[in-house]
Short mmCIF file of C-alpha atoms (C1' of nucleotides) in Angstrom, two decimals:
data_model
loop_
_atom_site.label_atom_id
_atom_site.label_comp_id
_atom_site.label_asym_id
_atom_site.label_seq_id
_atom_site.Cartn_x
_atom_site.Cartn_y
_atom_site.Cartn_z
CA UNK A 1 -3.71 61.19 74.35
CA UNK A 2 -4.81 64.34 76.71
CA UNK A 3 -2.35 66.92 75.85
CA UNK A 4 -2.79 67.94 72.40
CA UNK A 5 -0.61 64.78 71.64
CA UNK A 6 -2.94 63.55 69.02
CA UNK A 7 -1.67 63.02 65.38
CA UNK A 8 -5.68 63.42 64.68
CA UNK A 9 -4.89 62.74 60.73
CA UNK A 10 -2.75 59.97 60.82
CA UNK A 11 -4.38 56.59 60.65
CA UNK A 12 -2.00 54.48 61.58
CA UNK A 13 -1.01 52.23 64.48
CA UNK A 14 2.52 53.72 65.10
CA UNK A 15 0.40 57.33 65.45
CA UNK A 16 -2.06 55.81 68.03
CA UNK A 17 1.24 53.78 70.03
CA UNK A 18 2.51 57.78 69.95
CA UNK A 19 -0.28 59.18 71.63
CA UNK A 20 -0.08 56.90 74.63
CA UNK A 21 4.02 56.65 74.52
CA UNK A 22 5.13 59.21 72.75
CA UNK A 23 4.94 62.33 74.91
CA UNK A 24 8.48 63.54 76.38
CA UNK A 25 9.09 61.05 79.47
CA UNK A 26 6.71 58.39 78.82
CA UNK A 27 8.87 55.69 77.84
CA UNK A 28 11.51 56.85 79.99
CA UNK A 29 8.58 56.03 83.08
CA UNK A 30 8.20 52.88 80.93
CA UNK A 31 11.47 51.76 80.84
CA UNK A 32 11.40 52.74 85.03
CA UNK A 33 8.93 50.19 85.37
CA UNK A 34 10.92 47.71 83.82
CA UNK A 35 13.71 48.53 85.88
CA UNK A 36 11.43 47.77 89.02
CA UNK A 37 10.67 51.19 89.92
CA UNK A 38 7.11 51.77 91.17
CA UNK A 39 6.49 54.79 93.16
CA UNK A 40 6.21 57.83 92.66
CA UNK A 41 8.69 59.34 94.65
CA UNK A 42 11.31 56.84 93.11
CA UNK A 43 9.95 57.77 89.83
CA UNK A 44 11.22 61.01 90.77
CA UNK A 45 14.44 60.82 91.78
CA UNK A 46 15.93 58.70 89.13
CA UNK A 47 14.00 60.55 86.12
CA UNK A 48 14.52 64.23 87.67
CA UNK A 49 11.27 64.91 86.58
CA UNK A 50 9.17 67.83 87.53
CA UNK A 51 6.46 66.41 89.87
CA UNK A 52 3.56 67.51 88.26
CA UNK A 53 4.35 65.95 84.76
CA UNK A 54 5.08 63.06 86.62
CA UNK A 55 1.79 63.18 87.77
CA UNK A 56 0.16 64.23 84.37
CA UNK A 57 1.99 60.99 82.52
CA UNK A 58 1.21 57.87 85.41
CA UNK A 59 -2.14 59.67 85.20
CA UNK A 60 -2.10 58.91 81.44
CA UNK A 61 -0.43 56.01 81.37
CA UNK A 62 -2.74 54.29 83.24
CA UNK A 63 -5.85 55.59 81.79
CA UNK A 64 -4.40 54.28 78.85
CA UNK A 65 -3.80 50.88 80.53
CA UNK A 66 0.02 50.61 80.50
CA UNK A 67 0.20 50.73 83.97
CA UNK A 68 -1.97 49.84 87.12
CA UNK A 69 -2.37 51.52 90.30
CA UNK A 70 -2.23 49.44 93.62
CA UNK A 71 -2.91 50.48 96.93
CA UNK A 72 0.62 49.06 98.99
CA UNK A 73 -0.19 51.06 102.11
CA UNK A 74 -3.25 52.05 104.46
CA UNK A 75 -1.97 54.83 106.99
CA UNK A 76 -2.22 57.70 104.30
CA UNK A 77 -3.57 55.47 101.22
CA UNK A 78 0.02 54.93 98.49
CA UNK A 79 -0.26 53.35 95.58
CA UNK A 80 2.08 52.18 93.11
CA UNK A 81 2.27 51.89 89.97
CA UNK A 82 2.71 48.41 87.69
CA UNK A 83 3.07 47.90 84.07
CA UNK A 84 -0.34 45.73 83.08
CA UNK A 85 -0.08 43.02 80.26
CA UNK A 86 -0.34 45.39 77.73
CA UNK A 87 2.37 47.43 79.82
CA UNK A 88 4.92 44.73 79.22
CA UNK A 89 4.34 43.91 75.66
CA UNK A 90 6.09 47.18 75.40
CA UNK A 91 9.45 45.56 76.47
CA UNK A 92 10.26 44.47 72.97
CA UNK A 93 10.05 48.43 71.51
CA UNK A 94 11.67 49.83 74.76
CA UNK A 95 14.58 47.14 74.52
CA UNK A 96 14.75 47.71 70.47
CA UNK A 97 14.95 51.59 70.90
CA UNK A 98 17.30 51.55 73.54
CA UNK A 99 20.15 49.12 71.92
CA UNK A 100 19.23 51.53 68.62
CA UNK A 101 20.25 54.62 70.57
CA UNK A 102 22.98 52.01 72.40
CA UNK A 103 24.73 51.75 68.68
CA UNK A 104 23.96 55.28 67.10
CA UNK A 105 23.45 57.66 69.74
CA UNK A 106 25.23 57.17 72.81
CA UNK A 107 29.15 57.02 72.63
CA UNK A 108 29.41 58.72 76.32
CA UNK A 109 26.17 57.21 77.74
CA UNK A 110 26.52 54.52 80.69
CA UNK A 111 25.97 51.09 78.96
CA UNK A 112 23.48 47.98 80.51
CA UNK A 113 23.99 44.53 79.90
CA UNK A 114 20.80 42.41 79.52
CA UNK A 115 21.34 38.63 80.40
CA UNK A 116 19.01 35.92 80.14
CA UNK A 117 18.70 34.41 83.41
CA UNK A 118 18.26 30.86 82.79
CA UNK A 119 21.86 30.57 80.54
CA UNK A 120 23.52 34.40 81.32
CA UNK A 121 24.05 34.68 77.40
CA UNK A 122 23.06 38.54 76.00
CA UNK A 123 19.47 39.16 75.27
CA UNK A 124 19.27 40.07 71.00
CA UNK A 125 18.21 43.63 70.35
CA UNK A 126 14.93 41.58 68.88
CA UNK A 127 14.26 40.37 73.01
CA UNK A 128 15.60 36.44 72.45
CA UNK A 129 18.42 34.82 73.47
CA UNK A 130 20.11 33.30 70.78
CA UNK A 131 21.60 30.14 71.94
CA UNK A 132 18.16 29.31 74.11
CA UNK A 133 16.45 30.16 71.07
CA UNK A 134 13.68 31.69 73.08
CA UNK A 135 11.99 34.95 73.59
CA UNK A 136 12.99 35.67 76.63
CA UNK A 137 10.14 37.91 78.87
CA UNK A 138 11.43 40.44 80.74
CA UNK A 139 11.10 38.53 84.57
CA UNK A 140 13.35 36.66 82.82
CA UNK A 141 15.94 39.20 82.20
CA UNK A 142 18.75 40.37 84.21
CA UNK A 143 20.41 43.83 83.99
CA UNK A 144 24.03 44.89 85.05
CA UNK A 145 26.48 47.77 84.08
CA UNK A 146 28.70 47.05 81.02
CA UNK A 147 31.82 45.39 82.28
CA UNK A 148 34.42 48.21 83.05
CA UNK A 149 32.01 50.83 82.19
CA UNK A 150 32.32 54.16 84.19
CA UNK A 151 29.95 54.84 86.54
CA UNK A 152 26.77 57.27 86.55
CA UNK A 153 26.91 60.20 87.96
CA UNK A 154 23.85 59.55 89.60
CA UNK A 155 23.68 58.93 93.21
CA UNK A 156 20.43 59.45 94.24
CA UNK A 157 19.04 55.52 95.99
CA UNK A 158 17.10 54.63 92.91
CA UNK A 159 20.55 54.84 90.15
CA UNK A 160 22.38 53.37 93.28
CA UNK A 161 19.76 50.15 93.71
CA UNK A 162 19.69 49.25 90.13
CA UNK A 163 23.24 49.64 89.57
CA UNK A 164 23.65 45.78 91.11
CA UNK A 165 22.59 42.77 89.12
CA UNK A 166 18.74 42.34 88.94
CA UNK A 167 15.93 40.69 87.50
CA UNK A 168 13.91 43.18 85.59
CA UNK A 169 10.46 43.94 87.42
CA UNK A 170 12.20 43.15 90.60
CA UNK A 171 10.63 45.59 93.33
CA UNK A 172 13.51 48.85 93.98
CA UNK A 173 13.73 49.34 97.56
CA UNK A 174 14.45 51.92 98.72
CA UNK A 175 14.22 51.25 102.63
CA UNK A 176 17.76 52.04 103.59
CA UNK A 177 17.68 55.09 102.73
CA UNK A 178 17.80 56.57 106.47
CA UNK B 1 19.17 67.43 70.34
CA UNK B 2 18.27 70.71 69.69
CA UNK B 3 14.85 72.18 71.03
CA UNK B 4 15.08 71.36 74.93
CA UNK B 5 14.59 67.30 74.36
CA UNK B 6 18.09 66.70 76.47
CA UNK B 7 16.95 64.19 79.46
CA UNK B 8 20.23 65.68 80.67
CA UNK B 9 20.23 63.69 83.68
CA UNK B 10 19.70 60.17 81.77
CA UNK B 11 22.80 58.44 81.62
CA UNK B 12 20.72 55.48 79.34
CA UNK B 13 20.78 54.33 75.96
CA UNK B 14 17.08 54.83 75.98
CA UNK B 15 17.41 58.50 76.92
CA UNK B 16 20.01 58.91 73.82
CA UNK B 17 17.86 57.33 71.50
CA UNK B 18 14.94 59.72 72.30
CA UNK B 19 17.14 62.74 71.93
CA UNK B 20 17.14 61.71 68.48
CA UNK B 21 13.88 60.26 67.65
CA UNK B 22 11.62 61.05 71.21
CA UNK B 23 9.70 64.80 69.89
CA UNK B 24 6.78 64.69 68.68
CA UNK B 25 6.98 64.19 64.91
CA UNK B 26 10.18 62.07 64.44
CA UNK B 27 8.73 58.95 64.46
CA UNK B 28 6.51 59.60 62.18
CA UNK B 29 8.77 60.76 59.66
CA UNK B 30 11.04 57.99 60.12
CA UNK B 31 8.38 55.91 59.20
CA UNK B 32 6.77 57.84 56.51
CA UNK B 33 10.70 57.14 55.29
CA UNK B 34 9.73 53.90 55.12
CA UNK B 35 7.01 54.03 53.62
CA UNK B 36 9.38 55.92 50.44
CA UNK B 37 8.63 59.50 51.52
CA UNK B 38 11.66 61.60 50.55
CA UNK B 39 10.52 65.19 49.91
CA UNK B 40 9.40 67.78 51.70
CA UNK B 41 6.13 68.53 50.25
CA UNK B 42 5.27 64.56 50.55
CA UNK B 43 5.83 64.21 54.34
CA UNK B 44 4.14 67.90 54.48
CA UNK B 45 0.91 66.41 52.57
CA UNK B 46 1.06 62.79 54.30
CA UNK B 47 1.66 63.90 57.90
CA UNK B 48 -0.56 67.37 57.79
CA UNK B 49 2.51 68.86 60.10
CA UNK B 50 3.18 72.51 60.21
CA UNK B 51 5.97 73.85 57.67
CA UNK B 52 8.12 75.09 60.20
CA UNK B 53 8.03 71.95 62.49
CA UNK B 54 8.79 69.72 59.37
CA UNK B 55 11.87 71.60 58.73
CA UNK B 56 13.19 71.51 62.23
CA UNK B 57 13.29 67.60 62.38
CA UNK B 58 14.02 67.08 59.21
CA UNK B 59 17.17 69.44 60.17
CA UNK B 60 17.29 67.28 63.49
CA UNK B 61 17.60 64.10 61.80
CA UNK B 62 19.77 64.92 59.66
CA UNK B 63 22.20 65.88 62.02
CA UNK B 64 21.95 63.23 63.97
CA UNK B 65 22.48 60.86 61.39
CA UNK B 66 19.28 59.00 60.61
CA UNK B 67 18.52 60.99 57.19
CA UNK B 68 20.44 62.29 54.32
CA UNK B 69 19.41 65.14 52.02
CA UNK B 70 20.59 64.22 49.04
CA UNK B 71 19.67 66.66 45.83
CA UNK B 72 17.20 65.09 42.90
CA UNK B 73 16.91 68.19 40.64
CA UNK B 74 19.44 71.04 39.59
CA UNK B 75 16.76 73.72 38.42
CA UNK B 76 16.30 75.12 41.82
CA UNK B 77 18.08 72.59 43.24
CA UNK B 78 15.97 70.38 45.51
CA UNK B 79 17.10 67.73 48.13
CA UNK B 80 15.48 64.40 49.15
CA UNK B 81 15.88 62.92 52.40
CA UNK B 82 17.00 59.07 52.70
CA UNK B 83 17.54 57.06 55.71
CA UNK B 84 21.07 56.50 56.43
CA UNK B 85 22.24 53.26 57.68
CA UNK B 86 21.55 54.10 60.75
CA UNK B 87 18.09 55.25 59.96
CA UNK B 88 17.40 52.12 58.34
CA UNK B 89 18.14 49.95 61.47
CA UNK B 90 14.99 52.13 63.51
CA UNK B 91 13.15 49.76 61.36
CA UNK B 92 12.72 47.02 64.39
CA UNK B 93 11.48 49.88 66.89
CA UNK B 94 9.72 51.74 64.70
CA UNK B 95 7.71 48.13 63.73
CA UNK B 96 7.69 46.65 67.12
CA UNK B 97 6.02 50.10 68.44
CA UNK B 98 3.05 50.01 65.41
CA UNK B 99 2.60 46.43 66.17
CA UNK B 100 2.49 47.14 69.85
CA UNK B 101 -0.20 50.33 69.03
CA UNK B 102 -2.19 47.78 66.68
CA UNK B 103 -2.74 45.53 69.64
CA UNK B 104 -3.11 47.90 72.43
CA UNK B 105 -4.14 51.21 71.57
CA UNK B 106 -5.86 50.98 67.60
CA UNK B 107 -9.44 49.71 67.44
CA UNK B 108 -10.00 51.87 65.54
CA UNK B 109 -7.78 52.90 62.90
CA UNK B 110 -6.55 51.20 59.60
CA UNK B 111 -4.64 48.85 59.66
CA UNK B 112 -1.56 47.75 57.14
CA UNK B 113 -0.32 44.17 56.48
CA UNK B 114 3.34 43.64 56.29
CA UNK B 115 4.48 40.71 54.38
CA UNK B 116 7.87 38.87 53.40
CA UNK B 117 8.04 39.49 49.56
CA UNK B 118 9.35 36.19 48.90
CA UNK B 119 7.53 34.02 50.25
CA UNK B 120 3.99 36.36 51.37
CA UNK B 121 3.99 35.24 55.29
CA UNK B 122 3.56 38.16 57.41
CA UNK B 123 6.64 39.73 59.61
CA UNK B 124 6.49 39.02 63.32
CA UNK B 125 6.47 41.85 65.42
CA UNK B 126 10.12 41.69 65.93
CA UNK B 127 10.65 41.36 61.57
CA UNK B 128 11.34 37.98 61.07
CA UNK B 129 9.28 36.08 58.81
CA UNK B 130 8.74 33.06 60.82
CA UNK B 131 8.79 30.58 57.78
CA UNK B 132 11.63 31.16 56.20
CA UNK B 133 13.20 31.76 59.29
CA UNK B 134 14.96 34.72 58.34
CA UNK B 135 15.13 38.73 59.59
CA UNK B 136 13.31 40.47 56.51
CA UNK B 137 15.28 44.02 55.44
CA UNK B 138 12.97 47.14 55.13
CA UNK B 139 13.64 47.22 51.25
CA UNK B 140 12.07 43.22 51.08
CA UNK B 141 8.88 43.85 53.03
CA UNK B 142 5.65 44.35 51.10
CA UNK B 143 3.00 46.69 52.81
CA UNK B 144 -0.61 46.39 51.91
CA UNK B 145 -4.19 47.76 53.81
CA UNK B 146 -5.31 45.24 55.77
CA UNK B 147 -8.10 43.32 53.73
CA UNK B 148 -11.38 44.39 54.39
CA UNK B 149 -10.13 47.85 56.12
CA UNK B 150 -12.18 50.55 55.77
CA UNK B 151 -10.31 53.23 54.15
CA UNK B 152 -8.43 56.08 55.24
CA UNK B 153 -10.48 59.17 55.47
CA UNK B 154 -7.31 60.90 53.59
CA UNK B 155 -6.94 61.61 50.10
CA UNK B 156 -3.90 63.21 49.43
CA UNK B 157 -2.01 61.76 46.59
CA UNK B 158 0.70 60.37 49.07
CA UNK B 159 -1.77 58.66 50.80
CA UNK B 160 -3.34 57.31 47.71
CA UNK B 161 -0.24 56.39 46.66
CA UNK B 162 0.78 54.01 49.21
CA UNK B 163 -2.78 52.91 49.57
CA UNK B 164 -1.84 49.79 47.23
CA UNK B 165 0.55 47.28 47.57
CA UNK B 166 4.73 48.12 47.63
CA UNK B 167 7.84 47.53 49.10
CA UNK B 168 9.29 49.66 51.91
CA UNK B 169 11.65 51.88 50.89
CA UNK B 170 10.65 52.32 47.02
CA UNK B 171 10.20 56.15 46.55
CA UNK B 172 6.29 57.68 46.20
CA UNK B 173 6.04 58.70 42.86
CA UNK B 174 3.30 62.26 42.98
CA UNK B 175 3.76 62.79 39.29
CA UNK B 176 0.80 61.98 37.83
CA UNK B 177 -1.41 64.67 40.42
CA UNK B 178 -2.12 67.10 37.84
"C1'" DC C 1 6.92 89.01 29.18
"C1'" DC C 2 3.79 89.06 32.71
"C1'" DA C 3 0.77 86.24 35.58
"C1'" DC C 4 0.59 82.21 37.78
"C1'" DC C 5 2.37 77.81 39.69
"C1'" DT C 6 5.55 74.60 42.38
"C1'" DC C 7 8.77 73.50 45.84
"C1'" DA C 8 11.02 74.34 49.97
"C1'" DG C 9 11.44 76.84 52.88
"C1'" DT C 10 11.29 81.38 56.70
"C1'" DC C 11 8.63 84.62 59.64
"C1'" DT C 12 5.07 85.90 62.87
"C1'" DG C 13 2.01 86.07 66.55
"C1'" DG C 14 -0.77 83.34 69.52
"C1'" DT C 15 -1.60 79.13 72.43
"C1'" DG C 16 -0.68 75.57 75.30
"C1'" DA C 17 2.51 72.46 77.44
"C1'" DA C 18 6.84 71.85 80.28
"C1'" DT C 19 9.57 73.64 83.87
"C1'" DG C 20 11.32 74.53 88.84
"C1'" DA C 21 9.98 76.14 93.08
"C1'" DA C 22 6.88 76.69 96.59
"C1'" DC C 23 2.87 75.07 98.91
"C1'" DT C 24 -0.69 71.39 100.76
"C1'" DC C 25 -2.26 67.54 103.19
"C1'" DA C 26 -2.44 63.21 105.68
"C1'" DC C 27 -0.02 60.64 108.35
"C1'" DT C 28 4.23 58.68 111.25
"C1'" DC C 29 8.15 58.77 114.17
"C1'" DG C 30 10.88 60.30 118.17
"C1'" DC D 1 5.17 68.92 119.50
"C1'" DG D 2 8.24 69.38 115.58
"C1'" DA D 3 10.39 67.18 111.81
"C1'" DG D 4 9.94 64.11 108.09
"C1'" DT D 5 7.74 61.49 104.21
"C1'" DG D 6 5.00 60.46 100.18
"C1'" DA D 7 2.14 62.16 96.78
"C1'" DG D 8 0.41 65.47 95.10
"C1'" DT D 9 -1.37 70.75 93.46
"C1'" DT D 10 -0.55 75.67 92.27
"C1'" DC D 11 1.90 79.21 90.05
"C1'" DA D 12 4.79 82.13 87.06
"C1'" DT D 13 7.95 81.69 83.43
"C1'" DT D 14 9.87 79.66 79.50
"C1'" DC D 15 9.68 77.28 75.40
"C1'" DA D 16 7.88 74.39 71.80
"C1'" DC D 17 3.97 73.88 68.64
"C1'" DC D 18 0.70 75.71 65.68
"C1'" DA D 19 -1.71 77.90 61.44
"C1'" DG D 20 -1.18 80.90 58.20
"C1'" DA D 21 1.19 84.47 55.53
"C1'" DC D 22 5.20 85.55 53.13
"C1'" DT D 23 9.70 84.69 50.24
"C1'" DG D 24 12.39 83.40 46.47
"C1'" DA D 25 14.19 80.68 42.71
"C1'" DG D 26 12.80 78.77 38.90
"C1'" DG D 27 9.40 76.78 35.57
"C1'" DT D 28 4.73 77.17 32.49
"C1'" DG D 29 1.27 79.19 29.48
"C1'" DG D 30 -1.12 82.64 26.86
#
DNA sequence: CCACCTCAGTCTGGTGAATGAACTCACTCG
DNA sequence: CGAGTGAGTTCATTCACCAGACTGAGGTGG
């Protein structure tokens, strides 16, 4: 990738997934873009991010075609920013990394429930639903707090929108804002 | 963890799990781990990473649980570094990412095949052997160069050593380097 | 028994990336 | 007209990364 991120020696295919993913904040914009967040102001808010690595990484992210840029707006030209098909391949190593750090590295971290939609049953750590018996993509899945869970101390509109049940890739909006 | 990697704000599993694993590096030497790296001057050699950065996330992941040093020699008395149980379960991230950077974001660097050992299908991207049907543990997949690769520019006797075909987990032997 | 080697580090100084805050710019709304 | 918004850019400071030199405990070999 750009920033000196490039494990020149290693030839390997986890080395070249690190040099488009693997900078600080990446997958965390990633994992955003699951959640339905697409703009860059939204991007943000919920990552408390400084703007221009923000910038740096949907820059890069796109160039290296995880994301897509589309124009939503004419006035002043916006654009926002999707995950492309390669984009949401990464669901599987985003999901499996986050119920890793779910089991070994977050005791006093908010928990998420993912759901398959079709049946409401959890989704594996592997991205299937076990009594389906199907892969389930992520359209398909829903997120919600863990059950009883304490709340994030987050109030900013983006933590607020996706703290109610949703279908991943679902738009945020963030119109009532006011 | 230590050196500034705190997404403080991130109340997400995701977030936790990069604390641990997220700087540059870690990855790498989780899956060098893998591969049956376990001493310092290996992962130095195989990785080409700068003394001082190998012993900070070697330190790192240590303390957060994902290796053990565990000594191998009383002499001077040296240490090897194992995964822990919890290291061992990165083994579906750490594979789902390398599959994802084989599709997306390799053209053109080696690849490796990773097979079942009992039956010689290849893992899924999620580490099931289809076939049998089951989820295949680090220690009973077989790595192997892709046929037909061209191979890696790096001669080091790690690399050489792990250029033919072995199980995950089964530690490099460098003895015979003389 | 002195020179050299290995392993696993630490130390050092320089470079480049990440950070927060302030600034820009085009446009809209009241 | 003035305030606000969305998406940036610029800037000074901090901090992590880097290559290379050095350390130190214990072999090895002539």
């Amino acid at each position: 990738m750009a920033l000196g991120t490039d494990y020149a020696q290693q030839d390997c295919s986890l080395a070249r997934a690190l040099e488009v993913v693997g900078e600080r904040w990446s997958l965390l914009i990633v994992r955003d873009a699951f959640y339905g967040v697409r703009r860059f102001n939204d991007f943000l808010v919920h990552l408390d991010i400084p703007r221009a690595v923000l910038t740096a990484r949907l820059r890069a992210l796109v160039e290296a075609g995880v994301l897509r840029k589309e124009p939503y707006q004419d006035g002043p030209v916006r654009y926002e920013y999707l995950l492309t098909e390669a984009g949401l391949e990464l669901w599987l190593p985003v999901h499996a990394l986050a119920r890793w750090g779910e089991r070994h590295a977050a005791e006093h971290a908010s928990h998420t429930v993912f759901t398959h939609d079709a049946c409401g049953n959890r989704i594996s750590p592997v991205g299937i639903c076990v009594p389906c018996g199907v892969a389930v993509a992520p359209a398909h899945v829903v997120m919600r707090p863990a059950p009883g869970d304490r709340r994030s101390p987050r109030t900013d509109p983006v933590t607020l929108a996706l703290a109610r049940p949703r279908a991943l890739l679902t738009p945020v909006l963030t119109e009532g804002q006011h």
